[in-house]
């Protein structure tokens, strides 16, 4: 993983002839020092076979200990596969700039597939580029594709509910005071499911436990995240979970306050050697390997050879728990491993009724149960029983 952030000079300037020929050599030198990086294939350097060039675009830094780092680690994982070359660009805003980065990767680097990893890249940016480049495959991290959109767009997605459920078990078993905290970005469906599954896991071992949630209002606001963490510590919670883009500030602040933390996206254990318990961590490399195998088999999303949505969780190896911290007991580790095994074999479904929200209303009836890809779960707009907070 490259943790050095560098200056970015948009290469589209070269492509569009906005620089004179005399300036081209200088631009090329600057590009070599930009935040756009290339990783050569792991194959035989003497091979004349044309490499498979894949472009990856991140909205933030590759070393954010969060969403972007997890995606970048996935790209790094497939960069070692024979015949694969990765082109990356970090810190690209969700504006027309991402369109120019995609255009550059296609026209200058020869990318035949683009992975746009941030939510706001999709519409209009990925949709527009897919129209302009119908022979290129575009993959966006979401489930946002709809009928009528270009057929050369695919979605990839990881369901985190199962892992959050297990993280909630670990949090509850480690808590000494029976009061958890949770720092979240916005009360939107994926975040609410993250909070609820964490709470359901905690309640599976300690039904009377309470959890205070604080919404910061945005995905990456370090000052508010620090304030929320300190507020929860002041309220006496002893474990804090989270769902923000970069959990770094939350984990570090919790460590300073002597509060345990449950991480998210990637492994934050280096940031909190004493208080980090575990965390829900994506394994995007397994997702991307699935795509590489399909690419090499000549499959395409536009003709149905590649599924419109590649989606999974524990069973598919797309999500995992981060390493357990020193505060986690052997009994809790065993319980977590046993729970994961039950989830993988299908004998345990997180959303099994009866489940009430925090107003006492039954949201999932007794006897009903839903797999993570059930459309009913896309309608979750409530907080589970035991969560102190509001979605309004």
mmCIF file of C-alpha atoms in Angstrom:
data_model
loop_
_atom_site.group_PDB
_atom_site.id
_atom_site.type_symbol
_atom_site.label_atom_id
_atom_site.label_comp_id
_atom_site.label_asym_id
_atom_site.label_seq_id
_atom_site.Cartn_x
_atom_site.Cartn_y
_atom_site.Cartn_z
ATOM 1 C CA UNK A 1 0.000 0.000 0.000
ATOM 2 C CA UNK A 2 1.350 3.392 -1.025
ATOM 3 C CA UNK A 3 0.795 5.759 1.878
ATOM 4 C CA UNK A 4 2.503 8.758 0.269
ATOM 5 C CA UNK A 5 0.070 11.301 -1.132
ATOM 6 C CA UNK A 6 1.435 13.144 -4.156
ATOM 7 C CA UNK A 7 0.495 16.092 -6.363
ATOM 8 C CA UNK A 8 -1.963 15.357 -9.198
ATOM 9 C CA UNK A 9 -1.726 17.040 -12.609
ATOM 10 C CA UNK A 10 -4.767 15.963 -14.695
ATOM 11 C CA UNK A 11 -3.499 14.072 -17.724
ATOM 12 C CA UNK A 12 -6.622 15.045 -19.704
ATOM 13 C CA UNK A 13 -4.775 18.294 -20.425
ATOM 14 C CA UNK A 14 -2.362 16.315 -22.545
ATOM 15 C CA UNK A 15 -5.131 14.349 -24.232
ATOM 16 C CA UNK A 16 -7.048 17.416 -25.218
ATOM 17 C CA UNK A 17 -4.098 19.301 -26.603
ATOM 18 C CA UNK A 18 -4.232 22.044 -24.031
ATOM 19 C CA UNK A 19 -0.510 21.845 -23.524
ATOM 20 C CA UNK A 20 2.023 22.617 -26.203
ATOM 21 C CA UNK A 21 4.297 19.870 -27.453
ATOM 22 C CA UNK A 22 7.230 21.508 -25.720
ATOM 23 C CA UNK A 23 5.417 21.236 -22.399
ATOM 24 C CA UNK A 24 4.504 17.583 -22.823
ATOM 25 C CA UNK A 25 7.754 16.205 -21.448
ATOM 26 C CA UNK A 26 7.420 18.362 -18.351
ATOM 27 C CA UNK A 27 3.842 17.208 -17.860
ATOM 28 C CA UNK A 28 4.900 13.583 -18.136
ATOM 29 C CA UNK A 29 7.469 14.120 -15.378
ATOM 30 C CA UNK A 30 4.886 15.727 -13.138
ATOM 31 C CA UNK A 31 2.441 12.906 -13.843
ATOM 32 C CA UNK A 32 5.010 10.430 -12.595
ATOM 33 C CA UNK A 33 4.905 12.301 -9.308
ATOM 34 C CA UNK A 34 1.124 12.583 -9.181
ATOM 35 C CA UNK A 35 -1.307 10.680 -7.001
ATOM 36 C CA UNK A 36 -2.133 8.558 -10.032
ATOM 37 C CA UNK A 37 -0.159 5.353 -9.798
ATOM 38 C CA UNK A 38 0.272 2.270 -11.931
ATOM 39 C CA UNK A 39 1.012 -1.245 -10.742
ATOM 40 C CA UNK A 40 2.470 -3.602 -13.310
ATOM 41 C CA UNK A 41 1.212 -7.128 -13.761
ATOM 42 C CA UNK A 42 2.586 -10.012 -11.743
ATOM 43 C CA UNK A 43 3.074 -12.080 -14.854
ATOM 44 C CA UNK A 44 6.157 -12.951 -16.906
ATOM 45 C CA UNK A 45 7.805 -9.708 -17.955
ATOM 46 C CA UNK A 46 8.906 -11.384 -21.180
ATOM 47 C CA UNK A 47 5.348 -12.179 -22.251
ATOM 48 C CA UNK A 48 4.006 -10.356 -25.321
ATOM 49 C CA UNK A 49 0.408 -10.800 -24.182
ATOM 50 C CA UNK A 50 -1.393 -7.518 -23.687
ATOM 51 C CA UNK A 51 -2.118 -6.948 -19.978
ATOM 52 C CA UNK A 52 -5.589 -6.464 -18.578
ATOM 53 C CA UNK A 53 -5.660 -2.790 -17.527
ATOM 54 C CA UNK A 54 -8.099 -1.881 -14.760
ATOM 55 C CA UNK A 55 -8.722 1.631 -13.450
ATOM 56 C CA UNK A 56 -9.586 2.379 -9.807
ATOM 57 C CA UNK A 57 -10.765 5.767 -8.582
ATOM 58 C CA UNK A 58 -11.049 6.807 -4.917
ATOM 59 C CA UNK A 59 -12.751 9.853 -3.438
ATOM 60 C CA UNK A 60 -10.235 10.132 -0.582
ATOM 61 C CA UNK A 61 -6.715 9.168 0.385
ATOM 62 C CA UNK A 62 -5.561 5.575 0.073
ATOM 63 C CA UNK A 63 -4.244 5.650 3.639
ATOM 64 C CA UNK A 64 -7.415 6.861 5.402
ATOM 65 C CA UNK A 65 -7.824 3.704 7.529
ATOM 66 C CA UNK A 66 -11.326 3.550 6.085
ATOM 67 C CA UNK A 67 -13.414 3.159 2.935
ATOM 68 C CA UNK A 68 -10.767 4.270 0.463
ATOM 69 C CA UNK A 69 -7.959 2.267 2.049
ATOM 70 C CA UNK A 70 -10.110 -0.871 1.995
ATOM 71 C CA UNK A 71 -10.814 -0.421 -1.731
ATOM 72 C CA UNK A 72 -7.158 0.350 -2.470
ATOM 73 C CA UNK A 73 -6.038 -2.775 -0.605
ATOM 74 C CA UNK A 74 -8.416 -4.752 -2.798
ATOM 75 C CA UNK A 75 -6.851 -3.284 -5.925
ATOM 76 C CA UNK A 76 -3.401 -4.014 -4.535
ATOM 77 C CA UNK A 77 -4.440 -7.627 -4.035
ATOM 78 C CA UNK A 78 -5.269 -8.197 -7.696
ATOM 79 C CA UNK A 79 -2.252 -6.228 -8.929
ATOM 80 C CA UNK A 80 -0.205 -9.321 -8.095
ATOM 81 C CA UNK A 81 -2.245 -11.513 -10.435
ATOM 82 C CA UNK A 82 -0.518 -12.481 -13.710
ATOM 83 C CA UNK A 83 -1.419 -10.318 -16.680
ATOM 84 C CA UNK A 84 -3.092 -7.563 -14.641
ATOM 85 C CA UNK A 85 -2.087 -3.897 -14.509
ATOM 86 C CA UNK A 86 -3.746 -1.446 -12.137
ATOM 87 C CA UNK A 87 -4.102 2.304 -12.730
ATOM 88 C CA UNK A 88 -5.255 4.310 -9.699
ATOM 89 C CA UNK A 89 -6.264 7.853 -8.858
ATOM 90 C CA UNK A 90 -6.913 8.991 -5.290
ATOM 91 C CA UNK A 91 -8.659 12.068 -3.875
ATOM 92 C CA UNK A 92 -10.923 12.596 -6.888
ATOM 93 C CA UNK A 93 -14.031 14.657 -5.998
ATOM 94 C CA UNK A 94 -17.563 13.607 -6.955
ATOM 95 C CA UNK A 95 -17.680 16.200 -9.746
ATOM 96 C CA UNK A 96 -17.000 16.256 -13.484
ATOM 97 C CA UNK A 97 -13.357 15.793 -12.574
ATOM 98 C CA UNK A 98 -14.020 12.089 -12.099
ATOM 99 C CA UNK A 99 -15.286 11.923 -15.689
ATOM 100 C CA UNK A 100 -11.991 13.327 -16.910
ATOM 101 C CA UNK A 101 -10.035 10.860 -14.788
ATOM 102 C CA UNK A 102 -12.035 7.975 -16.272
ATOM 103 C CA UNK A 103 -11.502 9.351 -19.782
ATOM 104 C CA UNK A 104 -7.763 9.605 -19.158
ATOM 105 C CA UNK A 105 -7.538 6.044 -17.855
ATOM 106 C CA UNK A 106 -9.352 4.766 -20.941
ATOM 107 C CA UNK A 107 -7.708 6.876 -23.648
ATOM 108 C CA UNK A 108 -4.218 7.237 -22.219
ATOM 109 C CA UNK A 109 -3.710 4.097 -20.124
ATOM 110 C CA UNK A 110 -5.809 1.664 -22.135
ATOM 111 C CA UNK A 111 -8.117 0.635 -19.290
ATOM 112 C CA UNK A 112 -10.875 -1.713 -20.426
ATOM 113 C CA UNK A 113 -12.719 -1.664 -17.092
ATOM 114 C CA UNK A 114 -13.178 1.135 -14.566
ATOM 115 C CA UNK A 115 -14.007 0.671 -10.885
ATOM 116 C CA UNK A 116 -15.574 3.843 -9.495
ATOM 117 C CA UNK A 117 -15.577 3.297 -5.756
ATOM 118 C CA UNK A 118 -17.495 6.259 -4.336
ATOM 119 C CA UNK A 119 -21.296 6.596 -4.106
ATOM 120 C CA UNK A 120 -21.456 10.051 -5.721
ATOM 121 C CA UNK A 121 -19.533 8.944 -8.800
ATOM 122 C CA UNK A 122 -22.495 7.018 -10.185
ATOM 123 C CA UNK A 123 -25.036 9.445 -11.553
ATOM 124 C CA UNK A 124 -24.372 11.367 -13.696
ATOM 125 C CA UNK A 125 -20.647 10.599 -13.979
ATOM 126 C CA UNK A 126 -20.383 6.828 -14.481
ATOM 127 C CA UNK A 127 -23.649 6.845 -16.422
ATOM 128 C CA UNK A 128 -22.373 9.563 -18.766
ATOM 129 C CA UNK A 129 -18.997 7.906 -19.356
ATOM 130 C CA UNK A 130 -20.685 4.573 -20.027
ATOM 131 C CA UNK A 131 -22.704 6.251 -22.783
ATOM 132 C CA UNK A 132 -19.576 7.741 -24.307
ATOM 133 C CA UNK A 133 -17.567 4.504 -24.114
ATOM 134 C CA UNK A 134 -20.007 1.652 -24.840
ATOM 135 C CA UNK A 135 -17.220 -0.916 -25.261
ATOM 136 C CA UNK A 136 -15.694 -0.179 -21.835
ATOM 137 C CA UNK A 137 -17.063 -1.845 -18.695
ATOM 138 C CA UNK A 138 -17.825 0.347 -15.706
ATOM 139 C CA UNK A 139 -18.324 -1.033 -12.198
ATOM 140 C CA UNK A 140 -19.695 1.083 -9.375
ATOM 141 C CA UNK A 141 -19.759 0.193 -5.695
ATOM 142 C CA UNK A 142 -23.519 0.219 -5.088
ATOM 143 C CA UNK A 143 -26.727 -1.400 -6.282
ATOM 144 C CA UNK A 144 -27.891 1.712 -8.141
ATOM 145 C CA UNK A 145 -28.181 0.445 -11.729
ATOM 146 C CA UNK A 146 -31.737 0.592 -13.124
ATOM 147 C CA UNK A 147 -33.431 -0.445 -16.330
ATOM 148 C CA UNK A 148 -32.815 2.100 -19.067
ATOM 149 C CA UNK A 149 -29.259 2.850 -17.954
ATOM 150 C CA UNK A 150 -26.298 1.784 -20.136
ATOM 151 C CA UNK A 151 -25.842 -1.978 -20.086
ATOM 152 C CA UNK A 152 -22.050 -1.705 -19.801
ATOM 153 C CA UNK A 153 -22.462 -0.701 -16.128
ATOM 154 C CA UNK A 154 -22.277 -3.249 -13.329
ATOM 155 C CA UNK A 155 -22.510 -2.919 -9.561
ATOM 156 C CA UNK A 156 -20.540 -4.617 -6.813
ATOM 157 C CA UNK A 157 -21.558 -4.545 -3.179
ATOM 158 C CA UNK A 158 -20.749 -6.139 0.167
ATOM 159 C CA UNK A 159 -23.401 -6.720 2.808
ATOM 160 C CA UNK A 160 -21.925 -5.806 6.197
ATOM 161 C CA UNK A 161 -24.868 -6.676 8.443
ATOM 162 C CA UNK A 162 -23.529 -10.123 9.358
ATOM 163 C CA UNK A 163 -20.120 -8.801 10.362
ATOM 164 C CA UNK A 164 -21.644 -5.927 12.320
ATOM 165 C CA UNK A 165 -23.823 -8.445 14.163
ATOM 166 C CA UNK A 166 -20.724 -10.379 15.243
ATOM 167 C CA UNK A 167 -18.910 -7.153 16.146
ATOM 168 C CA UNK A 168 -21.895 -6.278 18.331
ATOM 169 C CA UNK A 169 -21.539 -9.595 20.155
ATOM 170 C CA UNK A 170 -17.874 -8.863 20.838
ATOM 171 C CA UNK A 171 -18.717 -5.338 22.027
ATOM 172 C CA UNK A 172 -21.452 -6.538 24.401
ATOM 173 C CA UNK A 173 -19.347 -9.336 25.866
ATOM 174 C CA UNK A 174 -16.451 -6.925 26.479
ATOM 175 C CA UNK A 175 -18.511 -4.056 27.905
ATOM 176 C CA UNK A 176 -18.356 -3.761 31.677
ATOM 177 C CA UNK A 177 -21.089 -1.128 32.089
ATOM 178 C CA UNK A 178 -23.658 -2.392 29.596
ATOM 179 C CA UNK A 179 -23.747 0.855 27.656
ATOM 180 C CA UNK A 180 -22.450 1.156 24.097
ATOM 181 C CA UNK A 181 -22.003 4.161 21.810
ATOM 182 C CA UNK A 182 -22.118 4.521 18.038
ATOM 183 C CA UNK A 183 -20.904 7.343 15.779
ATOM 184 C CA UNK A 184 -22.606 7.387 12.381
ATOM 185 C CA UNK A 185 -22.644 9.681 9.380
ATOM 186 C CA UNK A 186 -26.266 9.913 8.221
ATOM 187 C CA UNK A 187 -29.523 8.092 9.021
ATOM 188 C CA UNK A 188 -29.771 6.480 5.579
ATOM 189 C CA UNK A 189 -30.668 2.845 4.943
ATOM 190 C CA UNK A 190 -27.184 1.245 4.816
ATOM 191 C CA UNK A 191 -26.119 3.102 7.962
ATOM 192 C CA UNK A 192 -29.313 2.249 9.838
ATOM 193 C CA UNK A 193 -28.830 -1.412 8.956
ATOM 194 C CA UNK A 194 -25.253 -1.184 10.192
ATOM 195 C CA UNK A 195 -26.406 0.262 13.524
ATOM 196 C CA UNK A 196 -29.280 -2.186 13.889
ATOM 197 C CA UNK A 197 -27.308 -5.322 13.095
ATOM 198 C CA UNK A 198 -24.622 -4.249 15.594
ATOM 199 C CA UNK A 199 -27.380 -3.741 18.192
ATOM 200 C CA UNK A 200 -29.034 -7.068 17.365
ATOM 201 C CA UNK A 201 -25.738 -8.845 17.876
ATOM 202 C CA UNK A 202 -25.237 -7.115 21.215
ATOM 203 C CA UNK A 203 -28.776 -7.965 22.315
ATOM 204 C CA UNK A 204 -28.302 -11.615 21.379
ATOM 205 C CA UNK A 205 -25.993 -11.914 24.413
ATOM 206 C CA UNK A 206 -27.143 -9.029 26.641
ATOM 207 C CA UNK A 207 -30.825 -8.186 25.953
ATOM 208 C CA UNK A 208 -30.952 -5.233 28.345
ATOM 209 C CA UNK A 209 -27.955 -3.394 26.918
ATOM 210 C CA UNK A 210 -28.444 0.177 25.594
ATOM 211 C CA UNK A 211 -26.589 2.010 22.834
ATOM 212 C CA UNK A 212 -26.453 5.770 22.246
ATOM 213 C CA UNK A 213 -26.045 6.785 18.589
ATOM 214 C CA UNK A 214 -24.810 10.183 17.400
ATOM 215 C CA UNK A 215 -25.110 11.242 13.746
ATOM 216 C CA UNK A 216 -22.450 13.683 12.519
ATOM 217 C CA UNK A 217 -24.346 14.690 9.376
ATOM 218 C CA UNK A 218 -21.704 13.766 6.813
ATOM 219 C CA UNK A 219 -19.323 10.993 5.792
ATOM 220 C CA UNK A 220 -16.015 12.573 6.712
ATOM 221 C CA UNK A 221 -16.047 15.355 9.319
ATOM 222 C CA UNK A 222 -13.167 14.655 11.737
ATOM 223 C CA UNK A 223 -14.001 17.503 14.126
ATOM 224 C CA UNK A 224 -17.585 16.334 14.620
ATOM 225 C CA UNK A 225 -16.435 12.719 14.876
ATOM 226 C CA UNK A 226 -14.033 13.653 17.678
ATOM 227 C CA UNK A 227 -16.754 15.671 19.412
ATOM 228 C CA UNK A 228 -19.207 12.781 19.170
ATOM 229 C CA UNK A 229 -16.660 10.311 20.531
ATOM 230 C CA UNK A 230 -15.835 12.564 23.466
ATOM 231 C CA UNK A 231 -19.524 13.105 24.148
ATOM 232 C CA UNK A 232 -20.146 9.372 24.285
ATOM 233 C CA UNK A 233 -17.149 8.878 26.573
ATOM 234 C CA UNK A 234 -18.510 11.645 28.839
ATOM 235 C CA UNK A 235 -21.829 9.760 28.970
ATOM 236 C CA UNK A 236 -20.062 6.705 30.348
ATOM 237 C CA UNK A 237 -20.121 4.309 27.395
ATOM 238 C CA UNK A 238 -17.207 1.884 27.326
ATOM 239 C CA UNK A 239 -17.417 0.582 23.729
ATOM 240 C CA UNK A 240 -17.931 2.692 20.601
ATOM 241 C CA UNK A 241 -18.894 1.391 17.165
ATOM 242 C CA UNK A 242 -18.974 3.450 13.991
ATOM 243 C CA UNK A 243 -20.092 3.941 10.402
ATOM 244 C CA UNK A 244 -18.211 6.822 8.782
ATOM 245 C CA UNK A 245 -15.842 6.954 5.814
ATOM 246 C CA UNK A 246 -12.635 7.206 7.853
ATOM 247 C CA UNK A 247 -12.864 5.841 11.424
ATOM 248 C CA UNK A 248 -9.323 7.003 12.247
ATOM 249 C CA UNK A 249 -10.280 9.971 14.468
ATOM 250 C CA UNK A 250 -12.958 8.000 16.324
ATOM 251 C CA UNK A 251 -10.654 5.081 17.090
ATOM 252 C CA UNK A 252 -7.780 7.345 18.169
ATOM 253 C CA UNK A 253 -10.035 9.520 20.324
ATOM 254 C CA UNK A 254 -11.614 6.487 21.984
ATOM 255 C CA UNK A 255 -8.157 5.132 22.772
ATOM 256 C CA UNK A 256 -7.163 8.416 24.409
ATOM 257 C CA UNK A 257 -10.336 8.344 26.506
ATOM 258 C CA UNK A 258 -9.792 4.747 27.610
ATOM 259 C CA UNK A 259 -12.850 3.509 25.677
ATOM 260 C CA UNK A 260 -12.958 0.321 23.592
ATOM 261 C CA UNK A 261 -13.700 0.614 19.867
ATOM 262 C CA UNK A 262 -15.205 -1.549 17.112
ATOM 263 C CA UNK A 263 -13.757 -0.530 13.765
ATOM 264 C CA UNK A 264 -15.148 -0.392 10.262
ATOM 265 C CA UNK A 265 -14.002 -0.700 6.611
ATOM 266 C CA UNK A 266 -10.377 -1.681 7.290
ATOM 267 C CA UNK A 267 -8.188 -2.785 10.199
ATOM 268 C CA UNK A 268 -7.641 0.126 12.622
ATOM 269 C CA UNK A 269 -5.886 -1.946 15.313
ATOM 270 C CA UNK A 270 -2.543 -0.088 14.872
ATOM 271 C CA UNK A 271 -4.327 3.103 15.976
ATOM 272 C CA UNK A 272 -5.569 1.654 19.279
ATOM 273 C CA UNK A 273 -3.297 -1.132 20.554
ATOM 274 C CA UNK A 274 -5.148 -1.334 23.871
ATOM 275 C CA UNK A 275 -8.775 -0.568 23.126
ATOM 276 C CA UNK A 276 -9.437 -1.922 19.637
ATOM 277 C CA UNK A 277 -11.694 -4.976 19.923
ATOM 278 C CA UNK A 278 -12.235 -6.005 16.279
ATOM 279 C CA UNK A 279 -14.152 -4.546 13.380
ATOM 280 C CA UNK A 280 -16.082 -5.136 10.204
ATOM 281 C CA UNK A 281 -13.511 -5.160 7.394
ATOM 282 C CA UNK A 282 -14.122 -5.450 3.671
ATOM 283 C CA UNK A 283 -12.076 -7.858 1.596
ATOM 284 C CA UNK A 284 -12.488 -6.205 -1.780
ATOM 285 C CA UNK A 285 -9.609 -8.231 -3.201
ATOM 286 C CA UNK A 286 -11.874 -11.278 -3.340
ATOM 287 C CA UNK A 287 -14.560 -9.227 -5.092
ATOM 288 C CA UNK A 288 -12.062 -7.906 -7.635
ATOM 289 C CA UNK A 289 -10.539 -11.356 -8.172
ATOM 290 C CA UNK A 290 -14.001 -12.580 -9.120
ATOM 291 C CA UNK A 291 -14.130 -9.894 -11.798
ATOM 292 C CA UNK A 292 -10.626 -10.610 -13.098
ATOM 293 C CA UNK A 293 -11.481 -14.273 -13.538
ATOM 294 C CA UNK A 294 -14.596 -13.317 -15.510
ATOM 295 C CA UNK A 295 -12.669 -10.779 -17.607
ATOM 296 C CA UNK A 296 -10.045 -13.362 -18.492
ATOM 297 C CA UNK A 297 -12.790 -15.789 -19.479
ATOM 298 C CA UNK A 298 -13.998 -13.204 -21.991
ATOM 299 C CA UNK A 299 -17.190 -12.393 -20.098
ATOM 300 C CA UNK A 300 -18.842 -8.981 -20.188
ATOM 301 C CA UNK A 301 -21.543 -7.268 -18.180
ATOM 302 C CA UNK A 302 -23.216 -5.851 -21.305
ATOM 303 C CA UNK A 303 -24.114 -9.287 -22.666
ATOM 304 C CA UNK A 304 -25.008 -10.880 -19.339
ATOM 305 C CA UNK A 305 -21.803 -12.875 -18.977
ATOM 306 C CA UNK A 306 -20.976 -10.897 -15.831
ATOM 307 C CA UNK A 307 -23.828 -10.491 -13.316
ATOM 308 C CA UNK A 308 -25.318 -7.014 -13.108
ATOM 309 C CA UNK A 309 -24.607 -7.071 -9.369
ATOM 310 C CA UNK A 310 -21.787 -9.005 -7.692
ATOM 311 C CA UNK A 311 -22.749 -9.115 -4.033
ATOM 312 C CA UNK A 312 -21.909 -11.139 -0.934
ATOM 313 C CA UNK A 313 -20.801 -11.264 2.682
ATOM 314 C CA UNK A 314 -19.024 -13.796 4.940
ATOM 315 C CA UNK A 315 -19.885 -16.837 2.828
ATOM 316 C CA UNK A 316 -18.348 -15.370 -0.318
ATOM 317 C CA UNK A 317 -15.283 -14.094 1.531
ATOM 318 C CA UNK A 318 -16.156 -10.478 0.769
ATOM 319 C CA UNK A 319 -16.198 -9.362 4.415
ATOM 320 C CA UNK A 320 -14.289 -10.429 7.509
ATOM 321 C CA UNK A 321 -13.526 -9.422 11.072
ATOM 322 C CA UNK A 322 -10.365 -7.497 11.856
ATOM 323 C CA UNK A 323 -7.928 -9.188 14.278
ATOM 324 C CA UNK A 324 -9.137 -9.376 17.867
ATOM 325 C CA UNK A 325 -7.564 -6.953 20.330
ATOM 326 C CA UNK A 326 -6.008 -7.895 23.669
ATOM 327 C CA UNK A 327 -9.167 -7.047 25.645
ATOM 328 C CA UNK A 328 -11.244 -9.712 23.880
ATOM 329 C CA UNK A 329 -11.520 -12.901 25.948
ATOM 330 C CA UNK A 330 -10.906 -16.348 24.525
ATOM 331 C CA UNK A 331 -14.534 -17.254 25.239
ATOM 332 C CA UNK A 332 -15.730 -14.248 23.236
ATOM 333 C CA UNK A 333 -13.407 -15.085 20.350
ATOM 334 C CA UNK A 334 -14.813 -18.607 20.299
ATOM 335 C CA UNK A 335 -18.377 -17.315 20.340
ATOM 336 C CA UNK A 336 -17.620 -14.934 17.467
ATOM 337 C CA UNK A 337 -16.084 -17.728 15.384
ATOM 338 C CA UNK A 338 -19.027 -20.033 16.095
ATOM 339 C CA UNK A 339 -21.483 -17.304 15.123
ATOM 340 C CA UNK A 340 -19.679 -16.701 11.831
ATOM 341 C CA UNK A 341 -19.832 -20.440 11.096
ATOM 342 C CA UNK A 342 -23.601 -20.434 11.665
ATOM 343 C CA UNK A 343 -24.014 -17.423 9.404
ATOM 344 C CA UNK A 344 -21.997 -19.092 6.664
ATOM 345 C CA UNK A 345 -23.990 -22.329 6.780
ATOM 346 C CA UNK A 346 -27.289 -20.448 6.819
ATOM 347 C CA UNK A 347 -28.466 -21.606 10.226
ATOM 348 C CA UNK A 348 -28.385 -18.041 11.568
ATOM 349 C CA UNK A 349 -30.056 -15.069 9.901
ATOM 350 C CA UNK A 350 -29.477 -11.688 11.521
ATOM 351 C CA UNK A 351 -32.949 -10.395 10.683
ATOM 352 C CA UNK A 352 -35.162 -12.998 12.336
ATOM 353 C CA UNK A 353 -38.302 -11.791 14.078
ATOM 354 C CA UNK A 354 -39.612 -10.669 16.345
ATOM 355 C CA UNK A 355 -37.686 -7.417 16.011
ATOM 356 C CA UNK A 356 -39.003 -4.141 17.408
ATOM 357 C CA UNK A 357 -37.764 -0.623 16.785
ATOM 358 C CA UNK A 358 -36.839 1.770 19.576
ATOM 359 C CA UNK A 359 -40.417 3.042 19.802
ATOM 360 C CA UNK A 360 -41.729 -0.448 20.530
ATOM 361 C CA UNK A 361 -43.248 -1.013 17.086
ATOM 362 C CA UNK A 362 -42.783 -4.481 15.581
ATOM 363 C CA UNK A 363 -40.774 -4.110 12.376
ATOM 364 C CA UNK A 364 -40.081 -7.784 11.662
ATOM 365 C CA UNK A 365 -42.806 -10.159 12.811
ATOM 366 C CA UNK A 366 -42.179 -13.255 14.878
ATOM 367 C CA UNK A 367 -41.382 -16.181 12.603
ATOM 368 C CA UNK A 368 -40.311 -13.961 9.711
ATOM 369 C CA UNK A 369 -36.701 -13.855 8.594
ATOM 370 C CA UNK A 370 -34.829 -12.157 5.775
ATOM 371 C CA UNK A 371 -31.576 -12.798 3.953
ATOM 372 C CA UNK A 372 -29.370 -9.746 3.509
ATOM 373 C CA UNK A 373 -30.355 -9.190 -0.116
ATOM 374 C CA UNK A 374 -34.092 -9.216 0.653
ATOM 375 C CA UNK A 375 -35.826 -6.106 -0.777
ATOM 376 C CA UNK A 376 -37.671 -5.669 2.519
ATOM 377 C CA UNK A 377 -34.385 -4.680 4.176
ATOM 378 C CA UNK A 378 -33.883 -1.884 1.663
ATOM 379 C CA UNK A 379 -36.862 -0.208 3.358
ATOM 380 C CA UNK A 380 -35.307 -0.126 6.838
ATOM 381 C CA UNK A 381 -35.764 3.436 8.124
ATOM 382 C CA UNK A 382 -35.850 2.731 11.856
ATOM 383 C CA UNK A 383 -33.532 2.136 14.795
ATOM 384 C CA UNK A 384 -33.674 -1.140 16.690
ATOM 385 C CA UNK A 385 -34.904 -1.564 20.221
ATOM 386 C CA UNK A 386 -32.232 -0.474 22.699
ATOM 387 C CA UNK A 387 -30.750 2.197 20.436
ATOM 388 C CA UNK A 388 -31.020 5.661 21.966
ATOM 389 C CA UNK A 389 -31.438 8.173 19.174
ATOM 390 C CA UNK A 390 -33.689 9.289 16.332
ATOM 391 C CA UNK A 391 -33.646 9.104 12.534
ATOM 392 C CA UNK A 392 -35.373 12.470 12.171
#
